PDB file of C-alpha atoms in Angstrom:
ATOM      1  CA  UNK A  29       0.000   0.000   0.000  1.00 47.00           C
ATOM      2  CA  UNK A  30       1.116   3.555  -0.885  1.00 49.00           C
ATOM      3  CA  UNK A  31       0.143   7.531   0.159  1.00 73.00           C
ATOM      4  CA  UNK A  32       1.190   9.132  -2.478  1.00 89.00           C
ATOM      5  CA  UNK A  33       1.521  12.905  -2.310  1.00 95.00           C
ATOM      6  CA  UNK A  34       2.751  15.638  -3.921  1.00 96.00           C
ATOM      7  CA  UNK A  35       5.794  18.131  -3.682  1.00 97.00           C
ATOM      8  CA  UNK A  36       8.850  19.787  -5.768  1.00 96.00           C
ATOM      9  CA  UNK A  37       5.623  19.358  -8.779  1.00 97.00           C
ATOM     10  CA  UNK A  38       6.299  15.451  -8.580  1.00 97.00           C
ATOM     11  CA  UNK A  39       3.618  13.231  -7.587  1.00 97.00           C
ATOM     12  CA  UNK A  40       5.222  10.915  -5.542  1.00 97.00           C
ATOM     13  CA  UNK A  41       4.237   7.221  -3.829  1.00 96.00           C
ATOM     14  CA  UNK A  42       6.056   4.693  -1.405  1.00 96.00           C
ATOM     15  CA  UNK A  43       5.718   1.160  -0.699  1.00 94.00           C
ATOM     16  CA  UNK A  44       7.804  -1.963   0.207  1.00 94.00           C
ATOM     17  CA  UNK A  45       6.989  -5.231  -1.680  1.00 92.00           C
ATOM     18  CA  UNK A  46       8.017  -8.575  -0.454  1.00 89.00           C
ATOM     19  CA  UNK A  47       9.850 -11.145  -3.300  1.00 88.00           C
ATOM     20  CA  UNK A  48      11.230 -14.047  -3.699  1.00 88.00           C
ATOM     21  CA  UNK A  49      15.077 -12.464  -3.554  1.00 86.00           C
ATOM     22  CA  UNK A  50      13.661 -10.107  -0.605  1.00 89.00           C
ATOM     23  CA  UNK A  51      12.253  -6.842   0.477  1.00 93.00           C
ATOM     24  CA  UNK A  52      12.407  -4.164  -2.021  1.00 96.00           C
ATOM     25  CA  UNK A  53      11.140  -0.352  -1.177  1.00 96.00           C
ATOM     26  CA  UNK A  54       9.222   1.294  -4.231  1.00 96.00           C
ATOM     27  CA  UNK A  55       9.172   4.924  -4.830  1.00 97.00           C
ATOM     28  CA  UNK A  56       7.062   5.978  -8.044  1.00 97.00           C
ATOM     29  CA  UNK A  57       8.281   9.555  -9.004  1.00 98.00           C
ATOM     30  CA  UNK A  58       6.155  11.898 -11.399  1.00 97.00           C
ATOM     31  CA  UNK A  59       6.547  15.462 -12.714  1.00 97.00           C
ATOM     32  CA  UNK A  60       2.764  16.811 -12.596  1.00 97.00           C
ATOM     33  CA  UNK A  61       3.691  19.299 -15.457  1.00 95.00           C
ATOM     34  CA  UNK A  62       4.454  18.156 -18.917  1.00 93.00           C
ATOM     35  CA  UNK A  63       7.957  18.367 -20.282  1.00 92.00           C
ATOM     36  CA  UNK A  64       9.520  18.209 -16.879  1.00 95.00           C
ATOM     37  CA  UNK A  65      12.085  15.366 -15.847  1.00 95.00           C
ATOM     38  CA  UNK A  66      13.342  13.976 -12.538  1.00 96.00           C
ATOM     39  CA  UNK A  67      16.976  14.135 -11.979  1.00 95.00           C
ATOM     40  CA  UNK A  68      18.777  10.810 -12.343  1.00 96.00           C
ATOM     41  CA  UNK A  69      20.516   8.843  -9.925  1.00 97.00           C
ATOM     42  CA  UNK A  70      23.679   8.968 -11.904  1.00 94.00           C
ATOM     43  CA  UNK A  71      23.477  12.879 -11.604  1.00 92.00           C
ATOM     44  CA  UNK A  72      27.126  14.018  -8.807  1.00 90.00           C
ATOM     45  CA  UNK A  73      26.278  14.979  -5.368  1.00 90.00           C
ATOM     46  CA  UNK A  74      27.078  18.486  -6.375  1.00 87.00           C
ATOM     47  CA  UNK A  75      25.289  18.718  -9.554  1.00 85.00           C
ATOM     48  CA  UNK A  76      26.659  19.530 -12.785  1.00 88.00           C
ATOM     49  CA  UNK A  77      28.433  23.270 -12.272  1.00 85.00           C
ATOM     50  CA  UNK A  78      26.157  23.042  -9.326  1.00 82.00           C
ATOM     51  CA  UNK A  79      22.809  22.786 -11.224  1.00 81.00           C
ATOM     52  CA  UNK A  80      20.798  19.871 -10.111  1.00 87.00           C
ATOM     53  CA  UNK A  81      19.806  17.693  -7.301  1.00 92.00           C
ATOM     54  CA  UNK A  82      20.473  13.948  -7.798  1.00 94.00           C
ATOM     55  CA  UNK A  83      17.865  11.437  -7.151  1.00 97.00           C
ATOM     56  CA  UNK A  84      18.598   9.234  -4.029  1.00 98.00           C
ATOM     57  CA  UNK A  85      16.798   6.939  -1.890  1.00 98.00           C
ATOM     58  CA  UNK A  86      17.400   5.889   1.447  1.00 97.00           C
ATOM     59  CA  UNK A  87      16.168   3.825   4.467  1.00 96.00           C
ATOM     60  CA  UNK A  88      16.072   4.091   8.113  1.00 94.00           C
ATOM     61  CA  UNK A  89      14.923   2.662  11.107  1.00 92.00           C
ATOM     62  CA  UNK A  90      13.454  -1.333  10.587  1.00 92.00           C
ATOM     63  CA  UNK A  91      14.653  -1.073   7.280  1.00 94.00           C
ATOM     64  CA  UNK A  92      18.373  -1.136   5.823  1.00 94.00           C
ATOM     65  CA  UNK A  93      19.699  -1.078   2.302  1.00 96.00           C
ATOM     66  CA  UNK A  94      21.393  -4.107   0.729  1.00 96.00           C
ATOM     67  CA  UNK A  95      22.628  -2.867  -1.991  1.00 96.00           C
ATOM     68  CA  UNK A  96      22.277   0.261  -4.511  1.00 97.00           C
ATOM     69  CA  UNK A  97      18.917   1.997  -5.721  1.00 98.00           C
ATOM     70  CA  UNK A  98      17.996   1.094  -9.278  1.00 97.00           C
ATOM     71  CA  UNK A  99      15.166   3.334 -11.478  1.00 97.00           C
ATOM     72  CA  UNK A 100      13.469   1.383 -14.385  1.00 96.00           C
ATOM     73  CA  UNK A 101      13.300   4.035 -16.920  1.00 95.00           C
ATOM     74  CA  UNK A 102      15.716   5.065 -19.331  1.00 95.00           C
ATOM     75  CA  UNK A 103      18.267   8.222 -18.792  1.00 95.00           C
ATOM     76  CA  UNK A 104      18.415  10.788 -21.306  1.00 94.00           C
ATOM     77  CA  UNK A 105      20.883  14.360 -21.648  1.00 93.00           C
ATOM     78  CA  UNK A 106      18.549  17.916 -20.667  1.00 88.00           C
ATOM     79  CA  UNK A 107      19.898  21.313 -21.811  1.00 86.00           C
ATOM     80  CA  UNK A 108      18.455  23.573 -20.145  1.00 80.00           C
ATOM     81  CA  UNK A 109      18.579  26.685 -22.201  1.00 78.00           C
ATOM     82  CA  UNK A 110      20.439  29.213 -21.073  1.00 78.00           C
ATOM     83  CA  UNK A 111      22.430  27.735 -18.685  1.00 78.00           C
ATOM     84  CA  UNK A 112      24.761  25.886 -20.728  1.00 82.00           C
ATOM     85  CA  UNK A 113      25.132  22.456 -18.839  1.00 83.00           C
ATOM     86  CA  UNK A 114      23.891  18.770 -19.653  1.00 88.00           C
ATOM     87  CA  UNK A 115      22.306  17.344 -17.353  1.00 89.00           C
ATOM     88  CA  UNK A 116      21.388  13.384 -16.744  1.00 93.00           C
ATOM     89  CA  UNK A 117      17.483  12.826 -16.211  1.00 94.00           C
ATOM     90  CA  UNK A 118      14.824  10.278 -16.840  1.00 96.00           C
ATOM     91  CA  UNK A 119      12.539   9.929 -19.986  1.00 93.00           C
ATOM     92  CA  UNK A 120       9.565  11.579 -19.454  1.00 87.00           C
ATOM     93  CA  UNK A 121       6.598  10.046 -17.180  1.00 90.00           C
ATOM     94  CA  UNK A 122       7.059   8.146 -14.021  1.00 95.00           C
ATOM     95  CA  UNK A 123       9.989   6.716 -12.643  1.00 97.00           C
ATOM     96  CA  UNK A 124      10.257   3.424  -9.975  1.00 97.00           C
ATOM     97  CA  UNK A 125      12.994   4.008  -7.774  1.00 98.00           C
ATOM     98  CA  UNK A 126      13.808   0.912  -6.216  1.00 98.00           C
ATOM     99  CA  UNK A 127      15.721  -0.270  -3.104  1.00 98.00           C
ATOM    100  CA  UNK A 128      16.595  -3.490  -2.004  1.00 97.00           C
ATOM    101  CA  UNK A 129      16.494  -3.829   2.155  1.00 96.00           C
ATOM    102  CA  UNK A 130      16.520  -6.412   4.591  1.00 94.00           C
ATOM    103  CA  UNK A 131      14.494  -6.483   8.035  1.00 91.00           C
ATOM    104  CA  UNK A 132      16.210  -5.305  11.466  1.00 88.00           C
ATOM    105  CA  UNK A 133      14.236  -6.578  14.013  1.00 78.00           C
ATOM    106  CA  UNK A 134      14.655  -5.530  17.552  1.00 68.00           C
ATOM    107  CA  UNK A 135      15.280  -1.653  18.236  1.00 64.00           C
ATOM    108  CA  UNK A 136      13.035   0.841  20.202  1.00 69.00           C
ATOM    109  CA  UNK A 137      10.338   0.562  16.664  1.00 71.00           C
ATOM    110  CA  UNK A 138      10.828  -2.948  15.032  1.00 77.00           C
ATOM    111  CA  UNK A 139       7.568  -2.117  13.243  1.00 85.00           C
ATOM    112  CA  UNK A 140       8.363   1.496  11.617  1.00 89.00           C
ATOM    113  CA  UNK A 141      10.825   2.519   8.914  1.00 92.00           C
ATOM    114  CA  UNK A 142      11.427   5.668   7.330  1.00 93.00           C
ATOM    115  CA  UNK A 143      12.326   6.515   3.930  1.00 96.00           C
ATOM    116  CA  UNK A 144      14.258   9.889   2.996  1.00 97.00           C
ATOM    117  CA  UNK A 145      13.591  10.548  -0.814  1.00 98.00           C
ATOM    118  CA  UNK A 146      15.778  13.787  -2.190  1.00 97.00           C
ATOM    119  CA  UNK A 147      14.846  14.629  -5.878  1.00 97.00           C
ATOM    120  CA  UNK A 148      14.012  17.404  -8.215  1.00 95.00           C
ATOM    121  CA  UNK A 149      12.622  18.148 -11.748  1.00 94.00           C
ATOM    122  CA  UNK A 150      13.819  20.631 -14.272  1.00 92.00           C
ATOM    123  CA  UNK A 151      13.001  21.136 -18.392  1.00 91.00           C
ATOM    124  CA  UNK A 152      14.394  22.463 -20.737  1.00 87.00           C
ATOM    125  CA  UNK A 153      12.631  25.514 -21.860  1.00 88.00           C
ATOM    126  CA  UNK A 154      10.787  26.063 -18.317  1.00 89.00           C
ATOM    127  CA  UNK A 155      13.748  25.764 -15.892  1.00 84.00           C
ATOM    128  CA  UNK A 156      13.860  23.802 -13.150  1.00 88.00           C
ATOM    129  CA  UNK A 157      11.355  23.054 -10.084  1.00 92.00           C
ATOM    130  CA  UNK A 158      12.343  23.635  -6.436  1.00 93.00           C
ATOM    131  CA  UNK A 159      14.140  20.308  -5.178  1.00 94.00           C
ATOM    132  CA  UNK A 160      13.324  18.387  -2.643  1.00 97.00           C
ATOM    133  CA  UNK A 161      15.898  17.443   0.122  1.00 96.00           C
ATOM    134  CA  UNK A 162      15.533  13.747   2.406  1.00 97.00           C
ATOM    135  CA  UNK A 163      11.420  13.879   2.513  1.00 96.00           C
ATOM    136  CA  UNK A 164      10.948  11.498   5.218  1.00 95.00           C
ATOM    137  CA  UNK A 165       8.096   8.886   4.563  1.00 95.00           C
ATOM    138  CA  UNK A 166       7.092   7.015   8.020  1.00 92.00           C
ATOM    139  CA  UNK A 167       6.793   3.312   7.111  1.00 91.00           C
ATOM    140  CA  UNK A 168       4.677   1.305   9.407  1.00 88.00           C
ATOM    141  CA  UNK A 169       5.481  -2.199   8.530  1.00 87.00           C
ATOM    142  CA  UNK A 170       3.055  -5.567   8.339  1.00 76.00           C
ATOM    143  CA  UNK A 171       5.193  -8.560  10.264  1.00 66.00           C
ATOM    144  CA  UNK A 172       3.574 -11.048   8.554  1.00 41.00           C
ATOM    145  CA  UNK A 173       3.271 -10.010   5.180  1.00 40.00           C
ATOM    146  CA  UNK A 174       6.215  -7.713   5.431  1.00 42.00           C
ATOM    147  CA  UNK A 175       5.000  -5.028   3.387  1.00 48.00           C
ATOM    148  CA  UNK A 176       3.950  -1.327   4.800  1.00 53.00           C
ATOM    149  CA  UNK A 177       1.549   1.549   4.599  1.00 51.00           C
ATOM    150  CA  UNK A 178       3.425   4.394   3.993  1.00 54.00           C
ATOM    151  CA  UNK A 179       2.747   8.020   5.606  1.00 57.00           C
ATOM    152  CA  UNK A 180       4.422  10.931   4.226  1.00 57.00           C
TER     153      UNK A 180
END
């Protein structure tokens, strides 16, 4: 199960699946306004001459990372006009960020996780959107099934 909301102008949801190689967190990314992309994970810490946010993913709490986050669509270059840079993004529409994790039990909440999402969306010909920095998402997890209901 997933809240989605909204912020930065990308519709965003989060949810953890459970599968036969093991947990995965799910975060759906999509720019509300047409012709605008989210940044790509490949995208430096610092941006490109300091334009741009990159996409990460991260989780706390019950939850820890086994590995690196993956996105299913395909990158593509952006010039923003103007400002003279190329900058990795995604193809336009949604984007699955995904995480594999594992399960900490024990801990003062063995039941709650939090994910921290940082991301932003920029186009070429109508700049870029204010980025969002580590938006936590509460995770309340489901022992049994081991999936969660997410709460941003």
């Amino acid at each position: 199960m997933a809240t989605p909301f909204s912020d930065g102008g990308v519709a965003v949801s989060v949810r953890v699946e459970s599968r036969a190689d093991g947990l995965r967190v799910l975060a759906d990314l999509r720019p509300e306004r047409a012709g605008f992309h989210v940044y790509s994970l490949a995208l430096p810490d610092g941006g490109v001459d300091g334009i741009g946010i990159p996409t990460r993913i991260r989780a706390e709490g019950a939850l820890r990372p086994t590995g690196p986050a993956t996105a299913d669509a395909r990158e593509r270059v952006l010039r923003p006009e103007g400002l003279g840079v190329r900058l990795p993004v995604y193809q336009d529409g949604r984007v699955t960020l995904e995480l594999p994790v594992r399960r900490v039990e024990g801990g003062t909440h063995p039941d709650r996780a939090w994910v921290f999402l940082t991301y932003g969306a920029c186009s070429e010909r109508e700049g870029c959107l204010l980025p969002v920095r580590d938006r936590a998402v509460a995770l309340t997890l489901r022992p049994a099934a081991r999936q969660a209901v997410a709460r941003a």
